[in-house]
Amino acid sequence: GASDYLTKPVKKDDLVRVIERVVREASLRREVSRLRKEVHKEYSFHQIL
């Protein structure tokens, strides 16, 4: 996206920063997905009854 836009010539530090952010965001997305499944399993209508 626009937040990942790098101008040429690409500076190594800028590239590393973007890659680290992308990896961190992917990790957070996986964690959110896992937590949503856990909450759904724990508090589903089936479990309340």
Short mmCIF file of N, CA and C in Angstrom, two decimals:
data_model
loop_
_atom_site.label_atom_id
_atom_site.label_comp_id
_atom_site.label_asym_id
_atom_site.label_seq_id
_atom_site.Cartn_x
_atom_site.Cartn_y
_atom_site.Cartn_z
N GLY A 1 0.81 -1.19 0.00
CA GLY A 1 0.00 0.00 0.00
C GLY A 1 0.85 1.25 0.00
N ALA A 2 0.22 2.37 0.11
CA ALA A 2 0.92 3.65 0.10
C ALA A 2 1.86 3.80 1.29
N SER A 3 1.53 3.16 2.40
CA SER A 3 2.39 3.26 3.57
C SER A 3 3.69 2.49 3.38
N ASP A 4 3.72 1.58 2.40
CA ASP A 4 4.91 0.79 2.13
C ASP A 4 5.70 1.33 0.94
N TYR A 5 5.35 2.51 0.48
CA TYR A 5 5.98 3.08 -0.71
C TYR A 5 7.42 3.45 -0.40
N LEU A 6 8.33 2.96 -1.22
CA LEU A 6 9.74 3.29 -1.07
C LEU A 6 10.21 3.98 -2.34
N THR A 7 11.01 5.01 -2.17
CA THR A 7 11.54 5.71 -3.34
C THR A 7 12.91 5.15 -3.68
N LYS A 8 13.22 5.20 -4.97
CA LYS A 8 14.53 4.72 -5.43
C LYS A 8 15.52 5.86 -5.36
N PRO A 9 16.73 5.63 -5.06
CA PRO A 9 17.29 4.34 -4.64
C PRO A 9 16.80 3.99 -3.23
N VAL A 10 16.50 2.73 -3.02
CA VAL A 10 15.97 2.26 -1.75
C VAL A 10 17.11 2.17 -0.74
N LYS A 11 16.89 2.78 0.41
CA LYS A 11 17.87 2.70 1.48
C LYS A 11 17.62 1.40 2.26
N LYS A 12 18.71 0.72 2.58
CA LYS A 12 18.61 -0.56 3.28
C LYS A 12 17.80 -0.42 4.57
N ASP A 13 18.04 0.62 5.35
CA ASP A 13 17.32 0.81 6.61
C ASP A 13 15.82 0.95 6.39
N ASP A 14 15.43 1.66 5.33
CA ASP A 14 14.01 1.82 5.03
C ASP A 14 13.38 0.49 4.64
N LEU A 15 14.09 -0.29 3.84
CA LEU A 15 13.58 -1.60 3.42
C LEU A 15 13.42 -2.52 4.62
N VAL A 16 14.41 -2.54 5.49
CA VAL A 16 14.35 -3.38 6.69
C VAL A 16 13.16 -2.96 7.55
N ARG A 17 12.96 -1.66 7.71
CA ARG A 17 11.85 -1.15 8.52
C ARG A 17 10.51 -1.61 7.96
N VAL A 18 10.34 -1.53 6.65
CA VAL A 18 9.09 -1.94 6.01
C VAL A 18 8.88 -3.44 6.19
N ILE A 19 9.93 -4.22 5.97
CA ILE A 19 9.81 -5.68 6.11
C ILE A 19 9.46 -6.05 7.55
N GLU A 20 10.11 -5.42 8.52
CA GLU A 20 9.81 -5.71 9.93
C GLU A 20 8.36 -5.39 10.25
N ARG A 21 7.86 -4.28 9.72
CA ARG A 21 6.47 -3.90 9.98
C ARG A 21 5.51 -4.90 9.35
N VAL A 22 5.79 -5.33 8.15
CA VAL A 22 4.93 -6.31 7.47
C VAL A 22 4.90 -7.62 8.25
N VAL A 23 6.06 -8.07 8.70
CA VAL A 23 6.13 -9.32 9.48
C VAL A 23 5.36 -9.17 10.79
N ARG A 24 5.53 -8.03 11.46
CA ARG A 24 4.82 -7.78 12.72
C ARG A 24 3.31 -7.74 12.50
N GLU A 25 2.87 -7.08 11.45
CA GLU A 25 1.43 -7.01 11.16
C GLU A 25 0.86 -8.38 10.83
N ALA A 26 1.60 -9.20 10.10
CA ALA A 26 1.14 -10.55 9.78
C ALA A 26 1.02 -11.38 11.05
N SER A 27 1.97 -11.23 11.94
CA SER A 27 1.93 -11.94 13.21
C SER A 27 0.71 -11.51 14.03
N LEU A 28 0.44 -10.23 14.06
CA LEU A 28 -0.71 -9.71 14.79
C LEU A 28 -2.02 -10.21 14.19
N ARG A 29 -2.09 -10.27 12.87
CA ARG A 29 -3.31 -10.80 12.22
C ARG A 29 -3.54 -12.25 12.61
N ARG A 30 -2.47 -13.04 12.63
CA ARG A 30 -2.61 -14.45 13.04
C ARG A 30 -3.08 -14.55 14.49
N GLU A 31 -2.52 -13.71 15.36
CA GLU A 31 -2.90 -13.74 16.77
C GLU A 31 -4.36 -13.33 16.94
N VAL A 32 -4.80 -12.30 16.26
CA VAL A 32 -6.20 -11.87 16.34
C VAL A 32 -7.12 -12.99 15.87
N SER A 33 -6.76 -13.65 14.79
CA SER A 33 -7.56 -14.75 14.28
C SER A 33 -7.66 -15.87 15.31
N ARG A 34 -6.53 -16.22 15.91
CA ARG A 34 -6.51 -17.28 16.92
C ARG A 34 -7.37 -16.90 18.12
N LEU A 35 -7.25 -15.67 18.58
CA LEU A 35 -8.02 -15.21 19.74
C LEU A 35 -9.51 -15.16 19.44
N ARG A 36 -9.87 -14.74 18.23
CA ARG A 36 -11.29 -14.73 17.86
C ARG A 36 -11.87 -16.13 17.89
N LYS A 37 -11.12 -17.11 17.38
CA LYS A 37 -11.58 -18.50 17.41
C LYS A 37 -11.73 -18.98 18.85
N GLU A 38 -10.78 -18.62 19.69
CA GLU A 38 -10.82 -19.02 21.10
C GLU A 38 -12.04 -18.42 21.80
N VAL A 39 -12.30 -17.15 21.58
CA VAL A 39 -13.45 -16.49 22.19
C VAL A 39 -14.74 -17.10 21.65
N HIS A 40 -14.80 -17.33 20.37
CA HIS A 40 -16.00 -17.92 19.77
C HIS A 40 -16.27 -19.30 20.37
N LYS A 41 -15.22 -20.08 20.51
CA LYS A 41 -15.36 -21.43 21.07
C LYS A 41 -15.84 -21.36 22.52
N GLU A 42 -15.27 -20.45 23.28
CA GLU A 42 -15.57 -20.32 24.71
C GLU A 42 -16.97 -19.75 24.96
N TYR A 43 -17.38 -18.80 24.13
CA TYR A 43 -18.62 -18.09 24.40
C TYR A 43 -19.69 -18.31 23.33
N SER A 44 -19.58 -19.37 22.59
CA SER A 44 -20.60 -19.63 21.58
C SER A 44 -21.92 -19.95 22.26
N PHE A 45 -23.00 -19.78 21.55
CA PHE A 45 -24.34 -20.02 22.09
C PHE A 45 -24.43 -21.43 22.67
N HIS A 46 -23.80 -22.35 22.02
CA HIS A 46 -23.80 -23.75 22.46
C HIS A 46 -23.22 -23.89 23.87
N GLN A 47 -22.17 -23.16 24.16
CA GLN A 47 -21.50 -23.25 25.46
C GLN A 47 -22.28 -22.55 26.57
N ILE A 48 -23.06 -21.55 26.24
CA ILE A 48 -23.80 -20.79 27.24
C ILE A 48 -24.91 -21.63 27.84
N LEU A 49 -25.53 -22.45 27.02
CA LEU A 49 -26.64 -23.27 27.50
C LEU A 49 -26.16 -24.42 28.27
#
